[in-house]
Structure formats: C-alpha cells, structure tokens
mmCIF file of C-alpha atoms in Angstrom:
data_model
loop_
_atom_site.group_PDB
_atom_site.id
_atom_site.type_symbol
_atom_site.label_atom_id
_atom_site.label_comp_id
_atom_site.label_asym_id
_atom_site.label_seq_id
_atom_site.Cartn_x
_atom_site.Cartn_y
_atom_site.Cartn_z
ATOM 1 C CA MET A 1 -13.527 -1.197 -25.866
ATOM 2 C CA ALA A 2 -9.662 0.058 -24.192
ATOM 3 C CA ILE A 3 -10.291 2.560 -21.345
ATOM 4 C CA GLU A 4 -8.273 4.139 -18.516
ATOM 5 C CA GLN A 5 -8.198 2.500 -14.757
ATOM 6 C CA PRO A 6 -9.819 3.286 -12.906
ATOM 7 C CA ALA A 7 -12.712 5.027 -15.011
ATOM 8 C CA TYR A 8 -15.983 6.960 -14.989
ATOM 9 C CA PHE A 9 -18.932 4.510 -13.556
ATOM 10 C CA GLY A 10 -21.142 6.010 -15.999
ATOM 11 C CA THR A 11 -18.367 4.567 -19.339
ATOM 12 C CA LEU A 12 -18.734 1.383 -17.349
ATOM 13 C CA LEU A 13 -22.757 0.831 -17.192
ATOM 14 C CA LEU A 14 -22.816 1.943 -20.883
ATOM 15 C CA LEU A 15 -20.557 -0.683 -21.975
ATOM 16 C CA GLU A 16 -22.211 -3.140 -19.889
ATOM 17 C CA ASP A 17 -25.175 -2.033 -21.883
ATOM 18 C CA LEU A 18 -23.787 -2.153 -25.374
ATOM 19 C CA GLY A 19 -22.570 -5.905 -24.876
ATOM 20 C CA LEU A 20 -18.894 -4.237 -24.909
ATOM 21 C CA LYS A 21 -16.202 -5.640 -23.217
ATOM 22 C CA ALA A 22 -13.997 -3.423 -21.214
ATOM 23 C CA LEU A 23 -9.853 -3.794 -21.684
ATOM 24 C CA GLN A 24 -8.507 -1.716 -18.611
ATOM 25 C CA ILE A 25 -5.724 0.178 -19.330
ATOM 26 C CA PRO A 26 -3.726 1.706 -16.465
ATOM 27 C CA THR A 27 -3.660 5.485 -15.682
ATOM 28 C CA ASP A 28 -1.303 7.749 -14.093
ATOM 29 C CA PRO A 29 -2.302 10.477 -11.583
ATOM 30 C CA ALA A 30 0.490 12.719 -13.595
ATOM 31 C CA GLU A 31 0.541 11.413 -16.929
ATOM 32 C CA GLY A 32 -2.760 10.191 -17.916
ATOM 33 C CA LEU A 33 -3.231 7.093 -19.733
ATOM 34 C CA LEU A 34 -0.270 4.936 -19.911
ATOM 35 C CA LEU A 35 0.554 4.695 -23.195
ATOM 36 C CA ALA A 36 3.389 1.331 -23.529
ATOM 37 C CA SER A 37 0.545 -0.260 -21.449
ATOM 38 C CA LEU A 38 -2.277 0.971 -23.822
ATOM 39 C CA ASP A 39 0.020 0.100 -27.141
ATOM 40 C CA GLU A 40 0.966 -3.476 -25.772
ATOM 41 C CA ALA A 41 -3.156 -3.886 -25.198
ATOM 42 C CA ILE A 42 -3.826 -2.890 -28.372
ATOM 43 C CA GLN A 43 -1.512 -5.547 -30.168
ATOM 44 C CA ARG A 44 -2.381 -7.980 -27.865
ATOM 45 C CA HIS A 45 -6.458 -7.364 -27.483
ATOM 46 C CA ARG A 46 -6.921 -5.412 -30.716
ATOM 47 C CA PRO A 47 -9.730 -3.373 -29.686
ATOM 48 C CA ALA A 48 -12.767 -2.070 -31.302
ATOM 49 C CA ALA A 49 -11.614 1.880 -30.117
ATOM 50 C CA VAL A 50 -10.445 3.574 -27.411
ATOM 51 C CA LEU A 51 -12.560 5.880 -25.105
ATOM 52 C CA ALA A 52 -10.325 7.920 -22.477
ATOM 53 C CA SER A 53 -10.768 11.771 -21.006
ATOM 54 C CA PRO A 54 -7.240 13.149 -21.475
ATOM 55 C CA THR A 55 -7.981 16.062 -19.821
ATOM 56 C CA VAL A 56 -8.861 16.003 -16.451
ATOM 57 C CA GLN A 57 -9.866 12.120 -16.542
ATOM 58 C CA ASN A 58 -12.772 10.971 -14.087
ATOM 59 C CA PRO A 59 -12.265 10.167 -11.103
ATOM 60 C CA LEU A 60 -8.527 10.754 -11.402
ATOM 61 C CA GLY A 61 -8.165 14.105 -12.047
ATOM 62 C CA ALA A 62 -5.067 13.613 -14.479
ATOM 63 C CA SER A 63 -4.282 14.951 -17.656
ATOM 64 C CA MET A 64 -1.950 14.124 -20.557
ATOM 65 C CA PRO A 65 0.869 16.806 -20.980
ATOM 66 C CA VAL A 66 0.732 18.056 -24.351
ATOM 67 C CA THR A 67 3.621 15.811 -25.807
ATOM 68 C CA ARG A 68 1.644 12.537 -24.609
ATOM 69 C CA LYS A 69 -1.442 13.087 -25.708
ATOM 70 C CA GLN A 70 0.130 13.665 -29.201
ATOM 71 C CA GLU A 71 1.964 9.899 -29.156
ATOM 72 C CA LEU A 72 -1.653 9.005 -28.312
ATOM 73 C CA VAL A 73 -3.147 10.412 -31.193
ATOM 74 C CA ALA A 74 0.132 9.042 -33.599
ATOM 75 C CA LEU A 75 -0.618 5.383 -31.898
ATOM 76 C CA ILE A 76 -4.535 4.997 -32.295
ATOM 77 C CA GLU A 77 -3.498 5.808 -36.230
ATOM 78 C CA ARG A 78 -0.745 3.504 -36.345
ATOM 79 C CA ALA A 79 -3.256 1.218 -35.307
ATOM 80 C CA GLY A 80 -6.222 2.356 -37.328
ATOM 81 C CA ILE A 81 -8.650 2.564 -34.447
ATOM 82 C CA PRO A 82 -10.760 5.536 -32.954
ATOM 83 C CA LEU A 83 -10.133 6.962 -29.824
ATOM 84 C CA ILE A 84 -13.301 8.732 -28.592
ATOM 85 C CA GLU A 85 -12.229 12.004 -26.373
ATOM 86 C CA ASP A 86 -14.388 12.417 -23.268
ATOM 87 C CA ASP A 87 -13.732 16.082 -23.202
ATOM 88 C CA VAL A 88 -16.688 17.284 -20.955
ATOM 89 C CA TYR A 89 -13.970 18.671 -18.168
ATOM 90 C CA GLY A 90 -11.688 19.831 -20.435
ATOM 91 C CA ASP A 91 -12.653 23.676 -20.296
ATOM 92 C CA LEU A 92 -12.257 23.224 -16.053
ATOM 93 C CA ALA A 93 -8.073 22.521 -17.540
ATOM 94 C CA GLY A 94 -5.418 25.570 -17.531
ATOM 95 C CA GLU A 95 -5.111 28.790 -15.258
ATOM 96 C CA GLY A 96 -5.151 30.567 -18.491
ATOM 97 C CA GLN A 97 -6.164 29.524 -22.181
ATOM 98 C CA ARG A 98 -6.886 25.648 -21.506
ATOM 99 C CA PRO A 99 -4.869 23.038 -22.799
ATOM 100 C CA PRO A 100 -5.268 21.370 -26.542
ATOM 101 C CA ALA A 101 -7.224 18.656 -26.635
ATOM 102 C CA CYS A 102 -6.251 15.275 -28.920
ATOM 103 C CA LYS A 103 -8.638 16.477 -31.612
ATOM 104 C CA ALA A 104 -6.331 19.263 -32.109
ATOM 105 C CA PHE A 105 -3.757 16.677 -33.203
ATOM 106 C CA ASP A 106 -6.258 14.725 -35.403
ATOM 107 C CA GLN A 107 -4.687 14.292 -39.022
ATOM 108 C CA SER A 108 -6.610 11.694 -40.628
ATOM 109 C CA GLY A 109 -10.277 12.060 -38.698
ATOM 110 C CA SER A 110 -9.661 9.369 -36.425
ATOM 111 C CA VAL A 111 -10.914 11.286 -33.079
ATOM 112 C CA ILE A 112 -13.983 11.319 -31.965
ATOM 113 C CA TYR A 113 -14.276 14.410 -30.148
ATOM 114 C CA CYS A 114 -16.850 14.681 -27.550
ATOM 115 C CA SER A 115 -17.691 17.579 -24.938
ATOM 116 C CA SER A 116 -20.568 19.183 -22.865
ATOM 117 C CA LEU A 117 -21.516 22.216 -21.240
ATOM 118 C CA SER A 118 -22.832 20.250 -17.827
ATOM 119 C CA LYS A 119 -19.640 20.363 -16.062
ATOM 120 C CA THR A 120 -19.114 24.167 -16.427
ATOM 121 C CA LEU A 121 -22.610 25.973 -17.089
ATOM 122 C CA ALA A 122 -25.561 24.517 -16.252
ATOM 123 C CA PRO A 123 -26.084 20.915 -15.411
ATOM 124 C CA GLY A 124 -29.544 20.370 -16.385
ATOM 125 C CA TRP A 125 -29.426 21.627 -19.660
ATOM 126 C CA ARG A 126 -27.636 18.520 -20.857
ATOM 127 C CA ILE A 127 -26.332 19.871 -24.269
ATOM 128 C CA GLY A 128 -23.356 18.366 -25.870
ATOM 129 C CA TRP A 129 -21.488 17.992 -29.343
ATOM 130 C CA VAL A 130 -19.622 15.191 -31.230
ATOM 131 C CA ALA A 131 -16.382 16.048 -33.882
ATOM 132 C CA ALA A 132 -16.464 12.667 -35.638
ATOM 133 C CA GLY A 133 -13.766 13.134 -38.140
ATOM 134 C CA ARG A 134 -14.287 10.232 -40.630
ATOM 135 C CA TYR A 135 -16.630 8.392 -38.370
ATOM 136 C CA HIS A 136 -19.173 11.374 -39.066
ATOM 137 C CA THR A 137 -21.567 9.351 -40.828
ATOM 138 C CA GLN A 138 -22.066 6.237 -38.850
ATOM 139 C CA VAL A 139 -22.314 8.964 -35.498
ATOM 140 C CA LEU A 140 -24.813 10.626 -37.371
ATOM 141 C CA GLN A 141 -26.823 7.124 -37.764
ATOM 142 C CA ALA A 142 -26.521 5.911 -34.591
ATOM 143 C CA ARG A 143 -27.792 9.546 -33.359
ATOM 144 C CA MET A 144 -31.004 9.492 -35.619
ATOM 145 C CA ALA A 145 -31.666 6.087 -34.507
ATOM 146 C CA GLY A 146 -31.505 6.789 -30.852
ATOM 147 C CA ASP A 147 -33.142 10.225 -29.410
ATOM 148 C CA TRP A 148 -33.586 12.887 -32.701
ATOM 149 C CA ALA A 149 -35.091 15.781 -30.525
ATOM 150 C CA GLY A 150 -32.769 18.610 -29.286
ATOM 151 C CA ALA A 151 -33.251 21.671 -27.273
ATOM 152 C CA PRO A 152 -33.264 24.012 -29.414
ATOM 153 C CA LEU A 153 -34.096 26.863 -27.459
ATOM 154 C CA LEU A 154 -31.436 26.048 -24.832
ATOM 155 C CA GLU A 155 -28.785 25.637 -27.866
ATOM 156 C CA ALA A 156 -29.795 29.161 -28.504
ATOM 157 C CA ALA A 157 -29.258 30.436 -25.723
ATOM 158 C CA ALA A 158 -26.156 28.406 -25.217
ATOM 159 C CA SER A 159 -24.117 29.966 -28.408
ATOM 160 C CA ASN A 160 -25.233 33.856 -27.515
ATOM 161 C CA ILE A 161 -23.398 32.769 -24.329
ATOM 162 C CA LEU A 162 -20.345 31.725 -25.845
ATOM 163 C CA ALA A 163 -19.976 34.347 -28.524
ATOM 164 C CA SER A 164 -20.707 37.187 -25.853
ATOM 165 C CA GLY A 165 -17.546 35.984 -23.926
ATOM 166 C CA ASP A 166 -18.996 35.644 -20.511
ATOM 167 C CA TYR A 167 -18.325 32.237 -20.821
ATOM 168 C CA ASP A 168 -14.745 32.641 -20.635
ATOM 169 C CA ARG A 169 -15.436 35.055 -17.986
ATOM 170 C CA HIS A 170 -17.819 32.732 -16.087
ATOM 171 C CA LEU A 171 -15.121 29.820 -16.609
ATOM 172 C CA ARG A 172 -12.588 32.115 -14.567
ATOM 173 C CA ARG A 173 -14.252 32.604 -12.183
ATOM 174 C CA LEU A 174 -15.378 28.796 -11.545
ATOM 175 C CA LYS A 175 -12.034 28.025 -11.862
ATOM 176 C CA PHE A 176 -10.812 30.123 -9.138
ATOM 177 C CA ARG A 177 -13.469 28.606 -6.841
ATOM 178 C CA ILE A 178 -13.442 25.462 -7.702
ATOM 179 C CA SER A 179 -9.566 25.387 -6.783
ATOM 180 C CA GLU A 180 -10.332 27.061 -3.488
ATOM 181 C CA GLY A 181 -12.956 24.043 -2.928
ATOM 182 C CA VAL A 182 -10.702 21.544 -3.720
ATOM 183 C CA GLN A 183 -7.980 22.833 -1.542
ATOM 184 C CA ALA A 184 -10.210 23.806 1.348
ATOM 185 C CA VAL A 185 -11.262 19.617 1.193
ATOM 186 C CA ILE A 186 -7.848 18.520 0.835
ATOM 187 C CA ALA A 187 -6.737 20.300 3.904
ATOM 188 C CA ARG A 188 -10.127 18.847 5.699
ATOM 189 C CA VAL A 189 -9.252 15.409 4.343
ATOM 190 C CA LYS A 190 -5.730 15.318 6.098
ATOM 191 C CA ALA A 191 -6.707 16.859 9.500
ATOM 192 C CA SER A 192 -9.727 14.320 9.485
ATOM 193 C CA PHE A 193 -8.957 11.615 8.222
ATOM 194 C CA PRO A 194 -6.643 8.563 9.691
ATOM 195 C CA GLN A 195 -3.138 8.081 9.160
ATOM 196 C CA GLY A 196 -1.935 6.443 5.890
ATOM 197 C CA THR A 197 -4.792 8.074 3.791
ATOM 198 C CA ARG A 198 -3.321 9.304 0.444
ATOM 199 C CA VAL A 199 -4.909 11.977 -1.565
ATOM 200 C CA THR A 200 -4.670 12.019 -5.527
ATOM 201 C CA VAL A 201 -4.562 16.206 -5.940
ATOM 202 C CA PRO A 202 -6.528 16.911 -9.358
ATOM 203 C CA THR A 203 -4.736 18.726 -11.962
ATOM 204 C CA ALA A 204 -7.877 20.831 -12.239
ATOM 205 C CA GLY A 205 -11.940 19.754 -11.997
ATOM 206 C CA PHE A 206 -13.778 19.314 -8.273
ATOM 207 C CA LEU A 207 -12.740 15.650 -7.991
ATOM 208 C CA LEU A 208 -11.023 13.866 -5.047
ATOM 209 C CA TRP A 209 -9.499 9.891 -5.450
ATOM 210 C CA ILE A 210 -8.700 9.338 -1.753
ATOM 211 C CA GLU A 211 -6.945 6.288 -0.584
ATOM 212 C CA LEU A 212 -7.679 4.685 2.631
ATOM 213 C CA PRO A 213 -5.175 3.237 4.688
ATOM 214 C CA HIS A 214 -5.924 -0.942 4.659
ATOM 215 C CA PRO A 215 -8.304 -3.039 6.075
ATOM 216 C CA LEU A 216 -10.585 -0.267 5.094
ATOM 217 C CA ASN A 217 -13.703 -0.796 2.752
ATOM 218 C CA SER A 218 -14.827 2.168 1.068
ATOM 219 C CA LEU A 219 -18.432 0.396 0.528
ATOM 220 C CA VAL A 220 -18.787 0.126 3.948
ATOM 221 C CA VAL A 221 -17.842 3.602 4.279
ATOM 222 C CA HIS A 222 -20.494 4.886 1.287
ATOM 223 C CA ARG A 223 -23.037 3.178 3.240
ATOM 224 C CA ARG A 224 -21.973 4.166 6.446
ATOM 225 C CA ALA A 225 -22.098 7.464 5.336
ATOM 226 C CA LEU A 226 -25.342 7.235 3.334
ATOM 227 C CA ALA A 227 -26.923 6.869 6.315
ATOM 228 C CA LEU A 228 -25.872 10.585 7.625
ATOM 229 C CA GLY A 229 -26.923 11.668 4.571
ATOM 230 C CA ILE A 230 -23.526 12.115 2.910
ATOM 231 C CA GLY A 231 -22.804 10.669 -0.417
ATOM 232 C CA VAL A 232 -19.672 9.382 -1.723
ATOM 233 C CA SER A 233 -18.600 6.830 -4.239
ATOM 234 C CA PRO A 234 -16.579 3.630 -3.033
ATOM 235 C CA GLY A 235 -13.560 2.958 -5.446
ATOM 236 C CA LEU A 236 -15.765 -0.292 -7.023
ATOM 237 C CA LEU A 237 -18.080 1.466 -9.028
ATOM 238 C CA PHE A 238 -15.046 2.413 -11.154
ATOM 239 C CA SER A 239 -13.549 -0.648 -11.958
ATOM 240 C CA PRO A 240 -15.549 -4.016 -13.467
ATOM 241 C CA GLY A 241 -13.351 -6.144 -11.106
ATOM 242 C CA ALA A 242 -12.682 -6.192 -7.783
ATOM 243 C CA GLU A 243 -10.173 -3.422 -7.773
ATOM 244 C CA PHE A 244 -10.123 0.306 -5.792
ATOM 245 C CA GLN A 245 -11.691 -1.375 -2.491
ATOM 246 C CA ASN A 246 -10.180 1.300 -0.489
ATOM 247 C CA PHE A 247 -10.542 3.901 -2.513
ATOM 248 C CA LEU A 248 -13.395 6.326 -2.741
ATOM 249 C CA ARG A 249 -14.092 9.757 -4.794
ATOM 250 C CA LEU A 250 -15.503 12.982 -3.120
ATOM 251 C CA ASN A 251 -17.077 15.354 -5.315
ATOM 252 C CA CYS A 252 -15.982 19.276 -4.409
ATOM 253 C CA ALA A 253 -18.371 20.964 -7.049
ATOM 254 C CA ASN A 254 -20.315 22.986 -3.945
ATOM 255 C CA GLU A 255 -19.027 25.961 -2.473
ATOM 256 C CA PRO A 256 -16.748 24.973 0.716
ATOM 257 C CA SER A 257 -19.486 25.845 2.935
ATOM 258 C CA SER A 258 -19.080 24.652 7.047
ATOM 259 C CA THR A 259 -22.248 22.404 6.133
ATOM 260 C CA LEU A 260 -19.936 20.420 3.223
ATOM 261 C CA LEU A 261 -16.258 20.332 5.241
ATOM 262 C CA ASN A 262 -18.748 19.061 8.415
ATOM 263 C CA ALA A 263 -19.663 16.493 5.833
ATOM 264 C CA VAL A 264 -16.093 15.802 5.077
ATOM 265 C CA GLU A 265 -15.036 15.493 8.604
ATOM 266 C CA LYS A 266 -17.735 13.043 9.613
ATOM 267 C CA ILE A 267 -16.440 10.642 6.423
ATOM 268 C CA GLY A 268 -13.011 11.085 7.955
ATOM 269 C CA ALA A 269 -14.174 10.069 11.550
ATOM 270 C CA LEU A 270 -16.067 7.187 10.696
ATOM 271 C CA CYS A 271 -12.876 6.043 8.309
ATOM 272 C CA HIS A 272 -11.165 6.183 12.128
ATOM 273 C CA GLU A 273 -14.121 4.275 13.507
ATOM 274 C CA LEU A 274 -14.037 1.446 11.275
ATOM 275 C CA ALA A 275 -10.282 1.173 11.097
ATOM 276 C CA GLY A 276 -10.317 1.098 15.050
ATOM 277 C CA GLN A 277 -8.367 4.523 15.364
ATOM 278 C CA ARG A 278 -10.204 7.150 17.667
ATOM 279 C CA LYS A 279 -9.648 10.527 17.108
#
C-alpha cells in the first residue's frame, strides 16, 4: 500500500493489523504527495492501492493544488490501481468554498472516497461515509463482514444539520477559531522553543508539524511532557522506520486558552533543557 511520508499513525497501525506493507512516498508540506516519487514507486513495486489525504494531510497539514489532484487521479488510472482518498479534514480547507477532492475528477470509478464529520461537527458521533466507485461491491461486502450496525438516530441528526445550512455556518465559525488558535500556538512556539526549531504552517486544519533542532529526540520530549500532564505526539509514530526522531506534532484543536499556551511554553522549556540551552 503506497502511503504518504510522514503518515498518520492510525494508518500505519491499520496496515500492520491487516498484514500490509507500507510503501512510503515523500510528501511536501506545500505540494502534498510527490507525484514523480509515487509514479516511480508504482512502476517499481506495483502497490495494490494508494492511500492518501490530498486535502489537509495529517500530520503536515498539506493540501495538493487542484492541478496536482487531477494529475494524481490520472496517474492511478493509468496504473490501474485505486486511490483511497481520506478526506476527513477536507471540510476545514478553504476560506470560502472548500477545494475539490480528487473524487471530483474521477471518471473511471478508481477513487474510493472516505470522509466523516468527526473532525468538524461531533467527534463522538463517529459517522462517516464511503463513495467507492467501481469498488462499491467489495467495500459493501467488507462492511457487512465487519461491524454492520449503524447509528440511525445520529445519522438522522447529521442529515438534518447538513440539509439546514447550519453546518456551513458552523464551518465558517470553526475555521476562523481554528486559524486563530493555530496562529497563537505558532507564535508561542517561536517564542518558547530553542533556536533552530522549524514549524510547518498548515494550509488548514489544527495540526502543527514541528522540527526540533538536533540532537533533540521528540520521544524523550513526549515522555517528559507526559509526566507534566501534557500530550504531544513524537515523530517516530508517523513512520514505520526510524525517521522523524526530532519531529513532533501538536494538536491545536482546542481554543488558545492560557492553559494551552502555558503548556506550549512548558514543552519549549523542556526542549531548551534537553538541548542544554537554558532560557
């Protein structure tokens, strides 16, 4: 399975559970999945499918430009393999109308589109959907073989919200609040972390991918922060190998309260301490 590098750790765990090998494709913070690298990997390794988040990738927050999404769809169609498009963060993109998904350019049914309301409306609802194109029968069979039970009351509530227009108004407020929070955390990281720290500014969404200066190890930072009651995700989680040891991911989904910003400062102080630089 060809996936992005870095990749969401939940994806890596899922592939491991299924006994599938992860073929990681370099992903650029500005351009998303590097298509030349993907094309080469497909020709050399013939993966069964490509699994990617072309809009607001986790953890980079990268979004592919529309032309590159079109090129990605054309590439997988030529290769004769499906693209599993994970678009759970897609509704958080765009200041006005959200950018189109790869599925919008799918003429052959090669894109298996997956999305959800868990990142935008109600995380606890766990409601999602799949538009599987020509793989509809296989996806339906897999669904029936697994957990067939649904949540009809929650699904009806979600349907009413989507139909009423309230969801669009909610999204506008949510994206504004998230943007404010992300900018506040970025400013606090720049003020609190050691010199040489680099922050990948996401195109949208609430995740920050941070590169710490060498020789800092984000797993050590994670463990020390956890002892203070602060959760950060070390970079090692986002690759099946030993990459990204000096990277970490911060979640900025919550409002930028003094508690949150103080926690960011404490992480920065930890990094200074571990790097031997006292602030």
